[in-house]
Amino acid sequence: MSWSKDDRDGPRGYHHGNLKEALLRAALELIAEKGPAGFTFAEAARWAGVSPAAPYRHFRDRDELMANVALRGFQQFEVALRRAWDGGRPDALTALDRLGKAYLGFARAEPAFYSAMFEAGIPMSASPELRDAGERAFTVLRETAETLCAQMSPKGRPPALMVALHLWAMAHGVASLFGRGDAARRSLPMSPEELLEANTLIYLRGLGVPTMPSAPQR
Amino acid sequence: MSWSKDDRDGPRGYHHGNLKEALLRAALELIAEKGPAGFTFAEAARWAGVSPAAPYRHFRDRDELMANVALRGFQQFEVALRRAWDGGRPDALTALDRLGKAYLGFARAEPAFYSAMFEAGIPMSASPELRDAGERAFTVLRETAETLCAQMSPKGRPPALMVALHLWAMAHGVASLFGRGDAARRSLPMSPEELLEANTLIYLRGLGVPTMPSAPQR
DNA sequence: TGTACATCAGTGAACGCGCGTTCACTGATGTAC
DNA sequence: TGTACATCAGTGAACGCGCGTTCACTGATGTAC
């Protein structure tokens, strides 16, 4: 991770120096442009300024490249979610709102990562690293759910795992139906962020989590 | 719609007789097998037992075929949802549960339709018929939401449109993360149906819709 | 410090393949009279 | 009822293209001594 030279200064000399990274970046670029299907091994090589045979030094095939993109995606996703959640500070509700916005923000800002992670049909079993990275990202949601559940009265408290899955499904549902940058995005009378926030709040109220942290309103 | 001969008895004679339908069915088959990207115009022709030039008599290109698949999908989707909802009989909650199961059932039984409708990147603006069919399917959710909202106390009643979008996002989220038949499906400690049912019930409780129709439990 | 050598990363030419698309054509169907 | 003709749906051969993959190769890098 200590590349003294700028990754960007192209293939100087015979050896590229950082072709693997360049190919991953090329894939991201191409996926973002034309969807997860619209990118080829040869095109990635061309984009990186390298012969079509060169990628085989780093990836067995297209799928392995794709799985690597997904892996990176989950790693960045985890960082983004964890930063947004920030240990639930200053309170769980505020942090949860940030988390939701971070989720949608990631899907919108990194459509290539998002589709490689969730839509390209790459099985999580493709590699242990991939599975692990996926688990780690989900762990943020799980911790969130645990914090929320801890605020509920012990009787009738639902399993935190289920709550985490619900949060995930709601966020993914909104992101994938309305939060994408591509042409297939549905139009909405409100922003995806507002829609998800409302959905989450109503859900929390249903759980019995207090949703009015400061001003007593009733 | 009155084909006296069986659609299945292949291309007899020079004229196929029902090539358009056969191509749509071929597309469905191939999409279900290899994902929305993994099907080609030529392959559909081959599957239908016809020369590679024949499809051009019926579809301008691959995208037009795909949009047609999505159109059929929305039409069948609407029928399935409407039948499940059944006017909210015998009560809204029972009907809503049926609706959720029908949603997941459709996504699982018709992965090809589902991905053409929601994941193939076909813009709803591709044709007025497509947009219309999509609207009609969503209308079922909207009517459902209106029925539910009517059961709430008038003060603080949320817009039915928003509730409909929430129901959609939850169902789509669960379906697309956990309810698919392909290799990328995530494993779960419960069935997608149970997960969605719980999610919906908690959400309704948050809305203030009474979720205990028969036995008084409090 | 210099030299020999092993290893590695990328070359470039070549291949077979299937795709999308076109074209002039032809067999079948329907209709006017 | 029969005939001529227009229309339609599918043919099959051809094309150029880009892809995935292989191969013997070569230039660069690192290391042993």
Short mmCIF file of C-alpha atoms (C1' of nucleotides) in Angstrom, two decimals:
data_model
loop_
_atom_site.label_atom_id
_atom_site.label_comp_id
_atom_site.label_asym_id
_atom_site.label_seq_id
_atom_site.Cartn_x
_atom_site.Cartn_y
_atom_site.Cartn_z
CA MET A 1 0.00 0.00 0.00
CA SER A 2 3.00 2.32 -0.29
CA TRP A 3 3.18 3.25 -3.92
CA SER A 4 5.63 6.08 -4.03
CA LYS A 5 4.80 6.82 -7.65
CA ASP A 6 1.40 8.13 -8.55
CA ASP A 7 -0.92 5.37 -9.67
CA ARG A 8 -2.06 7.59 -12.44
CA ASP A 9 1.09 8.14 -14.45
CA GLY A 10 0.36 5.36 -16.87
CA PRO A 11 2.48 2.50 -18.15
CA ARG A 12 6.01 3.73 -18.35
CA GLY A 13 8.51 1.22 -19.63
CA TYR A 14 7.95 -2.43 -20.15
CA HIS A 15 6.49 -3.17 -16.76
CA HIS A 16 3.35 -1.44 -15.80
CA GLY A 17 4.20 -1.46 -12.14
CA ASN A 18 0.69 -1.58 -10.80
CA LEU A 19 -1.39 -3.35 -13.37
CA LYS A 20 -3.62 -5.20 -10.96
CA GLU A 21 -4.84 -1.98 -9.42
CA ALA A 22 -5.18 -0.39 -12.84
CA LEU A 23 -7.34 -3.27 -14.04
CA LEU A 24 -9.59 -3.03 -11.01
CA ARG A 25 -9.98 0.67 -11.61
CA ALA A 26 -10.69 0.05 -15.27
CA ALA A 27 -13.37 -2.46 -14.35
CA LEU A 28 -14.98 0.04 -11.99
CA GLU A 29 -14.97 2.69 -14.66
CA LEU A 30 -16.47 0.39 -17.27
CA ILE A 31 -19.10 -1.11 -14.97
CA ALA A 32 -20.19 2.35 -13.90
CA GLU A 33 -20.48 3.32 -17.53
CA LYS A 34 -22.26 0.32 -18.97
CA GLY A 35 -23.49 -1.88 -16.18
CA PRO A 36 -21.94 -5.01 -14.71
CA ALA A 37 -22.45 -6.94 -17.92
CA GLY A 38 -20.99 -4.29 -20.16
CA PHE A 39 -17.37 -4.82 -19.49
CA THR A 40 -14.91 -7.25 -20.97
CA PHE A 41 -11.50 -8.50 -20.05
CA ALA A 42 -10.04 -7.17 -23.27
CA GLU A 43 -11.55 -3.77 -22.75
CA ALA A 44 -10.12 -3.49 -19.26
CA ALA A 45 -6.70 -4.32 -20.68
CA ARG A 46 -7.09 -1.70 -23.38
CA TRP A 47 -8.21 0.84 -20.81
CA ALA A 48 -5.10 0.13 -18.76
CA GLY A 49 -2.95 0.55 -21.86
CA VAL A 50 -1.75 -3.01 -21.90
CA SER A 51 -1.91 -5.98 -24.24
CA PRO A 52 -4.96 -8.26 -24.04
CA ALA A 53 -2.86 -11.08 -22.64
CA ALA A 54 -1.49 -9.11 -19.72
CA PRO A 55 -4.51 -9.40 -17.38
CA TYR A 56 -4.01 -13.16 -17.23
CA ARG A 57 -0.95 -12.55 -15.08
CA HIS A 58 -3.25 -11.21 -12.37
CA PHE A 59 -6.68 -12.77 -12.77
CA ARG A 60 -7.69 -16.19 -13.93
CA ASP A 61 -10.69 -14.80 -15.76
CA ARG A 62 -13.33 -12.14 -15.84
CA ASP A 63 -15.18 -13.59 -12.87
CA GLU A 64 -12.12 -13.46 -10.69
CA LEU A 65 -11.66 -9.81 -11.55
CA MET A 66 -15.33 -9.19 -10.79
CA ALA A 67 -15.07 -10.96 -7.45
CA ASN A 68 -12.11 -8.76 -6.64
CA VAL A 69 -14.12 -5.66 -7.45
CA ALA A 70 -16.87 -6.90 -5.14
CA LEU A 71 -14.30 -7.59 -2.44
CA ARG A 72 -12.96 -4.05 -2.60
CA GLY A 73 -16.50 -2.82 -2.64
CA PHE A 74 -17.42 -4.59 0.57
CA GLN A 75 -14.29 -3.28 2.23
CA GLN A 76 -15.08 0.31 1.34
CA PHE A 77 -18.72 -0.25 2.16
CA GLU A 78 -17.83 -1.39 5.64
CA VAL A 79 -15.64 1.64 6.19
CA ALA A 80 -18.36 3.99 5.00
CA LEU A 81 -21.05 2.37 7.14
CA ARG A 82 -18.87 2.16 10.21
CA ARG A 83 -17.86 5.77 9.93
CA ALA A 84 -21.48 6.80 9.58
CA TRP A 85 -22.65 4.73 12.52
CA ASP A 86 -19.76 6.00 14.63
CA GLY A 87 -20.55 3.82 17.58
CA GLY A 88 -24.07 5.20 17.77
CA ARG A 89 -23.03 8.70 18.80
CA PRO A 90 -24.54 10.99 19.91
CA ASP A 91 -27.61 8.75 20.05
CA ALA A 92 -28.77 5.70 18.18
CA LEU A 93 -31.43 7.48 16.15
CA THR A 94 -29.15 10.18 14.84
CA ALA A 95 -26.52 7.59 14.03
CA LEU A 96 -29.04 5.36 12.31
CA ASP A 97 -30.16 8.21 10.11
CA ARG A 98 -26.55 8.85 9.15
CA LEU A 99 -26.15 5.16 8.45
CA GLY A 100 -29.10 5.13 6.08
CA LYS A 101 -27.80 8.14 4.22
CA ALA A 102 -24.37 6.56 3.98
CA TYR A 103 -25.93 3.42 2.57
CA LEU A 104 -27.78 5.35 -0.12
CA GLY A 105 -24.79 7.58 -0.71
CA PHE A 106 -22.58 4.60 -1.37
CA ALA A 107 -25.04 3.05 -3.79
CA ARG A 108 -25.30 6.31 -5.68
CA ALA A 109 -21.65 7.34 -5.64
CA GLU A 110 -20.30 3.87 -6.37
CA PRO A 111 -22.83 2.17 -8.61
CA ALA A 112 -20.11 -0.07 -9.98
CA PHE A 113 -19.17 -1.38 -6.57
CA TYR A 114 -22.78 -1.70 -5.57
CA SER A 115 -23.78 -3.75 -8.57
CA ALA A 116 -20.70 -5.94 -8.33
CA MET A 117 -21.57 -6.60 -4.70
CA PHE A 118 -25.28 -7.20 -5.03
CA GLU A 119 -26.33 -7.69 -8.61
CA ALA A 120 -23.57 -9.22 -10.65
CA GLY A 121 -24.50 -12.69 -9.49
CA ILE A 122 -21.17 -13.36 -7.84
CA PRO A 123 -21.72 -15.94 -5.13
CA MET A 124 -20.33 -15.03 -1.73
CA SER A 125 -18.70 -18.43 -1.78
CA ALA A 126 -16.41 -17.31 -4.58
CA SER A 127 -13.63 -16.80 -2.07
CA PRO A 128 -13.22 -16.80 1.70
CA GLU A 129 -12.00 -13.21 1.57
CA LEU A 130 -15.14 -12.13 -0.23
CA ARG A 131 -17.40 -13.90 2.23
CA ASP A 132 -15.43 -12.40 5.09
CA ALA A 133 -15.62 -8.87 3.70
CA GLY A 134 -19.36 -9.26 3.18
CA GLU A 135 -19.80 -10.50 6.73
CA ARG A 136 -17.80 -7.59 8.10
CA ALA A 137 -19.95 -5.06 6.30
CA PHE A 138 -23.08 -6.74 7.56
CA THR A 139 -21.65 -6.74 11.06
CA VAL A 140 -22.07 -2.96 11.15
CA LEU A 141 -25.80 -3.41 10.59
CA ARG A 142 -25.85 -6.13 13.19
CA GLU A 143 -24.21 -3.94 15.81
CA THR A 144 -26.64 -1.21 14.97
CA ALA A 145 -29.53 -3.57 15.46
CA GLU A 146 -28.12 -4.73 18.78
CA THR A 147 -27.88 -1.18 20.03
CA LEU A 148 -31.46 -0.51 19.00
CA CYS A 149 -32.73 -3.71 20.57
CA ALA A 150 -30.97 -2.85 23.81
CA GLN A 151 -33.21 0.20 24.02
CA MET A 152 -36.33 -1.90 23.93
CA SER A 153 -38.08 -3.37 26.89
CA PRO A 154 -36.75 -6.91 27.35
CA LYS A 155 -40.09 -8.59 26.92
CA GLY A 156 -41.04 -9.02 23.28
CA ARG A 157 -37.62 -7.91 22.17
CA PRO A 158 -37.02 -9.33 18.68
CA PRO A 159 -33.76 -11.02 17.68
CA ALA A 160 -31.18 -8.43 16.70
CA LEU A 161 -30.25 -10.47 13.66
CA MET A 162 -33.74 -10.13 12.29
CA VAL A 163 -33.77 -6.41 12.90
CA ALA A 164 -30.44 -6.12 11.09
CA LEU A 165 -31.86 -8.00 8.13
CA HIS A 166 -34.87 -5.70 8.09
CA LEU A 167 -32.69 -2.61 8.09
CA TRP A 168 -30.70 -4.10 5.28
CA ALA A 169 -33.75 -5.02 3.23
CA MET A 170 -35.27 -1.57 3.59
CA ALA A 171 -32.08 0.21 2.66
CA HIS A 172 -31.36 -2.10 -0.23
CA GLY A 173 -34.93 -1.89 -1.45
CA VAL A 174 -34.92 1.88 -1.56
CA ALA A 175 -31.41 2.04 -2.99
CA SER A 176 -32.03 -0.44 -5.72
CA LEU A 177 -35.46 0.81 -6.76
CA PHE A 178 -34.95 4.55 -6.46
CA GLY A 179 -31.43 5.42 -5.52
CA ARG A 180 -29.46 4.54 -8.58
CA GLY A 181 -27.90 6.87 -11.05
CA ASP A 182 -28.80 4.95 -14.16
CA ALA A 183 -31.59 5.26 -16.67
CA ALA A 184 -33.74 2.62 -15.01
CA ARG A 185 -34.21 4.70 -11.89
CA ARG A 186 -37.83 5.21 -10.93
CA SER A 187 -38.97 8.74 -10.38
CA LEU A 188 -40.25 9.69 -6.97
CA PRO A 189 -42.23 12.44 -5.29
CA MET A 190 -39.53 12.60 -2.61
CA SER A 191 -35.85 11.90 -2.25
CA PRO A 192 -34.71 8.33 -1.59
CA GLU A 193 -33.16 9.61 1.62
CA GLU A 194 -36.48 10.94 2.88
CA LEU A 195 -38.24 7.77 1.84
CA LEU A 196 -35.78 5.54 3.67
CA GLU A 197 -35.72 7.75 6.75
CA ALA A 198 -39.49 7.64 7.03
CA ASN A 199 -39.55 3.90 6.46
CA THR A 200 -36.97 3.32 9.15
CA LEU A 201 -38.64 5.61 11.65
CA ILE A 202 -42.02 3.96 11.23
CA TYR A 203 -40.35 0.59 11.59
CA LEU A 204 -38.60 1.64 14.79
CA ARG A 205 -41.84 2.96 16.21
CA GLY A 206 -43.32 -0.44 15.46
CA LEU A 207 -40.49 -2.03 17.37
CA GLY A 208 -41.17 0.16 20.34
CA VAL A 209 -37.89 2.02 20.14
CA PRO A 210 -38.42 5.59 21.36
CA THR A 211 -38.16 7.83 18.29
CA MET A 212 -38.50 11.19 20.02
CA PRO A 213 -35.16 11.53 21.77
CA SER A 214 -35.25 15.19 22.73
CA ALA A 215 -38.51 17.13 22.57
CA PRO A 216 -41.39 15.46 24.38
CA GLN A 217 -44.25 15.88 21.95
CA ARG A 218 -47.15 13.84 23.15
CA MET B 1 -55.05 -14.99 -28.22
CA SER B 2 -56.84 -17.89 -29.83
CA TRP B 3 -54.09 -20.17 -31.05
CA SER B 4 -55.82 -23.32 -31.99
CA LYS B 5 -52.55 -25.15 -32.49
CA ASP B 6 -50.34 -25.87 -29.52
CA ASP B 7 -47.58 -23.27 -29.15
CA ARG B 8 -45.17 -26.05 -28.46
CA ASP B 9 -45.30 -28.05 -31.65
CA GLY B 10 -42.30 -26.34 -33.16
CA PRO B 11 -41.67 -24.80 -36.54
CA ARG B 12 -43.64 -26.76 -39.05
CA GLY B 13 -43.30 -25.63 -42.63
CA TYR B 14 -41.77 -22.42 -43.83
CA HIS B 15 -43.68 -20.13 -41.53
CA HIS B 16 -43.23 -20.57 -37.84
CA GLY B 17 -46.69 -19.33 -37.08
CA ASN B 18 -45.98 -17.85 -33.70
CA LEU B 19 -42.39 -16.77 -33.75
CA LYS B 20 -42.83 -13.65 -31.67
CA GLU B 21 -44.20 -15.63 -28.75
CA ALA B 22 -41.57 -18.29 -29.23
CA LEU B 23 -38.80 -15.68 -29.07
CA LEU B 24 -40.21 -14.19 -25.89
CA ARG B 25 -40.36 -17.62 -24.35
CA ALA B 26 -36.81 -18.34 -25.49
CA ALA B 27 -35.63 -15.12 -23.91
CA LEU B 28 -37.32 -16.04 -20.64
CA GLU B 29 -35.72 -19.44 -20.67
CA LEU B 30 -32.27 -18.07 -21.41
CA ILE B 31 -32.49 -15.21 -18.91
CA ALA B 32 -33.59 -17.61 -16.21
CA GLU B 33 -30.66 -19.83 -17.04
CA LYS B 34 -27.87 -17.33 -17.35
CA GLY B 35 -29.03 -13.99 -16.07
CA PRO B 36 -30.37 -10.99 -17.99
CA ALA B 37 -26.99 -10.41 -19.61
CA GLY B 38 -26.50 -13.97 -20.68
CA PHE B 39 -28.80 -14.09 -23.61
CA THR B 40 -28.30 -13.10 -27.18
CA PHE B 41 -30.51 -12.41 -30.12
CA ALA B 42 -28.88 -15.19 -32.10
CA GLU B 43 -29.32 -17.67 -29.31
CA ALA B 44 -33.00 -16.88 -28.96
CA ALA B 45 -33.39 -17.51 -32.69
CA ARG B 46 -31.58 -20.81 -32.42
CA TRP B 47 -33.70 -21.78 -29.45
CA ALA B 48 -36.82 -21.09 -31.47
CA GLY B 49 -35.46 -23.18 -34.33
CA VAL B 50 -35.26 -20.32 -36.77
CA SER B 51 -32.55 -18.54 -38.77
CA PRO B 52 -30.64 -15.71 -37.06
CA ALA B 53 -32.23 -13.16 -39.34
CA ALA B 54 -35.80 -14.10 -38.51
CA PRO B 55 -36.11 -12.21 -35.19
CA TYR B 56 -35.63 -8.94 -37.03
CA ARG B 57 -39.12 -9.35 -38.43
CA HIS B 58 -40.49 -8.96 -34.92
CA PHE B 59 -38.03 -6.90 -32.87
CA ARG B 60 -35.75 -4.06 -33.87
CA ASP B 61 -33.03 -5.31 -31.57
CA ARG B 62 -32.20 -7.11 -28.37
CA ASP B 63 -33.38 -4.22 -26.23
CA GLU B 64 -36.79 -4.19 -27.81
CA LEU B 65 -37.16 -7.89 -27.09
CA MET B 66 -36.03 -7.29 -23.52
CA ALA B 67 -38.51 -4.46 -23.07
CA ASN B 68 -41.22 -6.79 -24.32
CA VAL B 69 -40.23 -9.39 -21.76
CA ALA B 70 -40.43 -6.75 -19.05
CA LEU B 71 -43.83 -5.68 -20.34
CA ARG B 72 -45.22 -9.21 -20.14
CA GLY B 73 -43.64 -9.49 -16.74
CA PHE B 74 -45.42 -6.45 -15.38
CA GLN B 75 -48.70 -7.68 -16.78
CA GLN B 76 -48.38 -11.05 -15.07
CA PHE B 77 -47.06 -9.39 -11.95
CA GLU B 78 -50.13 -7.20 -11.74
CA VAL B 79 -52.42 -10.19 -12.12
CA ALA B 80 -50.56 -12.13 -9.44
CA LEU B 81 -50.58 -9.23 -6.99
CA ARG B 82 -54.19 -8.35 -7.63
CA ARG B 83 -55.30 -11.91 -7.16
CA ALA B 84 -53.39 -12.12 -3.90
CA TRP B 85 -54.75 -8.85 -2.57
CA ASP B 86 -58.28 -9.82 -3.59
CA GLY B 87 -59.81 -6.55 -2.59
CA GLY B 88 -58.46 -6.88 0.94
CA ARG B 89 -60.63 -9.86 1.85
CA PRO B 90 -61.31 -11.09 4.42
CA ASP B 91 -59.34 -8.35 6.16
CA ALA B 92 -56.48 -6.08 5.17
CA LEU B 93 -53.86 -7.86 7.23
CA THR B 94 -54.57 -11.29 5.87
CA ALA B 95 -54.65 -9.92 2.36
CA LEU B 96 -51.42 -8.01 2.88
CA ASP B 97 -49.69 -11.14 4.04
CA ARG B 98 -50.91 -12.93 0.93
CA LEU B 99 -49.67 -10.01 -1.15
CA GLY B 100 -46.19 -10.24 0.31
CA LYS B 101 -46.03 -13.94 -0.33
CA ALA B 102 -47.23 -13.42 -3.87
CA TYR B 103 -44.53 -10.82 -4.41
CA LEU B 104 -41.80 -13.14 -3.21
CA GLY B 105 -43.36 -16.06 -5.02
CA PHE B 106 -43.27 -14.19 -8.29
CA ALA B 107 -39.66 -13.17 -7.85
CA ARG B 108 -38.73 -16.76 -7.12
CA ALA B 109 -40.87 -18.49 -9.71
CA GLU B 110 -40.16 -15.99 -12.47
CA PRO B 111 -36.60 -14.79 -11.98
CA ALA B 112 -36.35 -13.96 -15.65
CA PHE B 113 -39.37 -11.67 -15.56
CA TYR B 114 -38.26 -10.18 -12.30
CA SER B 115 -34.80 -9.28 -13.49
CA ALA B 116 -36.06 -7.95 -16.80
CA MET B 117 -38.47 -5.75 -14.87
CA PHE B 118 -36.15 -4.48 -12.18
CA GLU B 119 -32.55 -5.20 -12.95
CA ALA B 120 -31.92 -5.28 -16.66
CA GLY B 121 -31.60 -1.52 -16.78
CA ILE B 122 -34.51 -1.05 -19.12
CA PRO B 123 -35.88 2.44 -18.60
CA MET B 124 -39.62 2.64 -18.02
CA SER B 125 -39.64 5.28 -20.71
CA ALA B 126 -38.75 2.63 -23.29
CA SER B 127 -42.37 2.52 -24.37
CA PRO B 128 -45.70 3.90 -23.18
CA GLU B 129 -47.04 0.36 -22.84
CA LEU B 130 -44.17 -0.57 -20.55
CA ARG B 131 -44.64 2.48 -18.38
CA ASP B 132 -48.37 1.83 -18.26
CA ALA B 133 -47.94 -1.82 -17.28
CA GLY B 134 -45.50 -0.81 -14.57
CA GLU B 135 -47.93 1.77 -13.24
CA ARG B 136 -50.74 -0.74 -13.20
CA ALA B 137 -48.74 -3.20 -11.17
CA PHE B 138 -47.78 -0.48 -8.72
CA THR B 139 -51.41 0.54 -8.48
CA VAL B 140 -52.14 -2.67 -6.61
CA LEU B 141 -49.66 -1.63 -3.95
CA ARG B 142 -51.14 1.82 -3.90
CA GLU B 143 -54.66 0.51 -3.34
CA THR B 144 -53.35 -1.70 -0.60
CA ALA B 145 -51.72 1.29 1.06
CA GLU B 146 -54.92 3.28 0.78
CA THR B 147 -56.90 0.55 2.48
CA LEU B 148 -54.35 0.39 5.27
CA CYS B 149 -54.26 4.14 5.72
CA ALA B 150 -58.04 4.23 5.92
CA GLN B 151 -57.78 2.10 9.07
CA MET B 152 -55.61 4.66 10.79
CA SER B 153 -56.79 7.54 12.87
CA PRO B 154 -57.08 10.56 10.57
CA LYS B 155 -54.60 12.67 12.49
CA GLY B 156 -50.99 11.82 11.61
CA ARG B 157 -52.09 9.60 8.78
CA PRO B 158 -49.23 9.38 6.29
CA PRO B 159 -49.68 9.76 2.53
CA ALA B 160 -50.80 6.47 1.01
CA LEU B 161 -48.29 6.88 -1.79
CA MET B 162 -45.44 6.84 0.68
CA VAL B 163 -46.79 3.77 2.40
CA ALA B 164 -47.07 2.06 -0.97
CA LEU B 165 -43.46 2.90 -1.74
CA HIS B 166 -42.41 1.53 1.64
CA LEU B 167 -44.23 -1.73 1.05
CA TRP B 168 -42.58 -1.96 -2.32
CA ALA B 169 -39.11 -1.24 -0.99
CA MET B 170 -39.44 -3.83 1.78
CA ALA B 171 -40.72 -6.51 -0.55
CA HIS B 172 -38.16 -5.74 -3.21
CA GLY B 173 -35.37 -5.58 -0.68
CA VAL B 174 -36.16 -8.99 0.75
CA ALA B 175 -36.81 -10.50 -2.67
CA SER B 176 -33.66 -9.21 -4.25
CA LEU B 177 -31.33 -9.96 -1.34
CA PHE B 178 -32.70 -13.27 -0.15
CA GLY B 179 -35.47 -14.50 -2.33
CA ARG B 180 -33.76 -15.39 -5.55
CA GLY B 181 -33.05 -18.78 -6.89
CA ASP B 182 -29.57 -18.08 -8.20
CA ALA B 183 -26.15 -18.69 -6.77
CA ALA B 184 -25.81 -15.19 -5.36
CA ARG B 185 -28.63 -15.70 -2.90
CA ARG B 186 -27.67 -14.96 0.68
CA SER B 187 -28.36 -17.64 3.22
CA LEU B 188 -30.75 -16.83 6.00
CA PRO B 189 -31.76 -18.17 9.40
CA MET B 190 -35.39 -17.87 8.32
CA SER B 191 -37.42 -17.96 5.15
CA PRO B 192 -37.72 -14.79 3.08
CA GLU B 193 -41.46 -15.04 3.61
CA GLU B 194 -41.12 -14.96 7.37
CA LEU B 195 -38.63 -12.14 7.17
CA LEU B 196 -40.89 -10.01 5.02
CA GLU B 197 -43.96 -10.79 7.07
CA ALA B 198 -42.22 -9.71 10.27
CA ASN B 199 -40.87 -6.60 8.61
CA THR B 200 -44.29 -5.62 7.34
CA LEU B 201 -46.02 -6.29 10.65
CA ILE B 202 -43.56 -4.20 12.62
CA TYR B 203 -43.93 -1.44 10.06
CA LEU B 204 -47.72 -1.53 10.32
CA ARG B 205 -47.54 -1.40 14.08
CA GLY B 206 -45.36 1.67 13.69
CA LEU B 207 -48.04 3.18 11.49
CA GLY B 208 -50.65 2.56 14.11
CA VAL B 209 -52.58 0.05 12.05
CA PRO B 210 -54.11 -2.52 14.39
CA THR B 211 -52.26 -5.78 13.79
CA MET B 212 -54.30 -8.03 16.07
CA PRO B 213 -57.53 -8.39 14.16
CA SER B 214 -59.23 -11.16 16.09
CA ALA B 215 -57.95 -12.13 19.53
CA PRO B 216 -57.77 -9.20 21.94
CA GLN B 217 -54.40 -9.65 23.60
CA ARG B 218 -53.65 -6.55 25.53
"C1'" DT C 1 30.89 -3.57 -6.56
"C1'" DG C 2 30.11 -6.45 -10.34
"C1'" DT C 3 28.41 -10.36 -12.76
"C1'" DA C 4 25.35 -14.40 -13.78
"C1'" DC C 5 21.21 -16.08 -13.56
"C1'" DA C 6 16.35 -16.99 -12.15
"C1'" DT C 7 12.08 -15.01 -11.98
"C1'" DC C 8 8.64 -12.17 -13.20
"C1'" DA C 9 5.43 -9.11 -15.97
"C1'" DG C 10 4.06 -7.74 -20.27
"C1'" DT C 11 4.31 -8.42 -25.69
"C1'" DG C 12 2.26 -9.20 -30.01
"C1'" DA C 13 0.69 -12.29 -33.16
"C1'" DA C 14 -2.41 -15.76 -33.86
"C1'" DC C 15 -6.59 -18.81 -33.43
"C1'" DG C 16 -11.35 -20.08 -33.45
"C1'" DC C 17 -15.80 -18.47 -32.14
"C1'" DG C 18 -20.26 -16.41 -31.87
"C1'" DC C 19 -22.45 -12.27 -32.39
"C1'" DG C 20 -25.20 -8.58 -34.78
"C1'" DT C 21 -26.64 -7.20 -39.04
"C1'" DT C 22 -27.48 -6.96 -44.21
"C1'" DC C 23 -29.12 -8.77 -48.38
"C1'" DA C 24 -31.43 -10.73 -52.25
"C1'" DC C 25 -34.19 -14.55 -52.13
"C1'" DT C 26 -38.32 -17.72 -51.66
"C1'" DG C 27 -42.11 -20.20 -49.83
"C1'" DA C 28 -46.68 -19.50 -47.78
"C1'" DT C 29 -50.83 -16.88 -47.00
"C1'" DG C 30 -54.52 -13.91 -47.92
"C1'" DT C 31 -57.41 -11.26 -51.00
"C1'" DA C 32 -59.61 -9.08 -55.17
"C1'" DC C 33 -62.10 -10.14 -58.91
"C1'" DT D 1 -64.72 -21.70 -57.63
"C1'" DG D 2 -60.54 -20.43 -59.62
"C1'" DT D 3 -56.76 -17.45 -60.75
"C1'" DA D 4 -53.39 -13.57 -60.31
"C1'" DC D 5 -51.06 -10.96 -57.47
"C1'" DA D 6 -49.51 -8.44 -53.24
"C1'" DT D 7 -47.89 -9.10 -48.87
"C1'" DC D 8 -45.70 -11.27 -45.41
"C1'" DA D 9 -42.44 -14.29 -42.68
"C1'" DG D 10 -38.47 -16.83 -42.76
"C1'" DT D 11 -33.95 -18.37 -45.42
"C1'" DG D 12 -29.15 -18.86 -45.80
"C1'" DA D 13 -25.04 -16.95 -47.00
"C1'" DA D 14 -22.08 -13.40 -46.09
"C1'" DC D 15 -19.59 -9.56 -43.67
"C1'" DG D 16 -16.84 -7.33 -40.22
"C1'" DC D 17 -16.01 -7.24 -35.38
"C1'" DG D 18 -14.40 -7.94 -30.78
"C1'" DC D 19 -13.80 -11.33 -27.56
"C1'" DG D 20 -11.28 -14.94 -24.82
"C1'" DT D 21 -7.33 -17.50 -24.81
"C1'" DT D 22 -2.73 -19.56 -26.15
"C1'" DC D 23 1.98 -19.21 -27.16
"C1'" DA D 24 6.83 -18.47 -27.61
"C1'" DC D 25 9.03 -14.44 -26.74
"C1'" DT D 26 11.52 -10.49 -24.34
"C1'" DG D 27 12.56 -6.74 -21.41
"C1'" DA D 28 13.06 -5.57 -16.48
"C1'" DT D 29 13.95 -6.70 -11.74
"C1'" DG D 30 15.87 -8.95 -7.92
"C1'" DT D 31 19.28 -11.89 -5.77
"C1'" DA D 32 23.30 -15.00 -4.87
"C1'" DC D 33 27.93 -15.00 -4.74
#
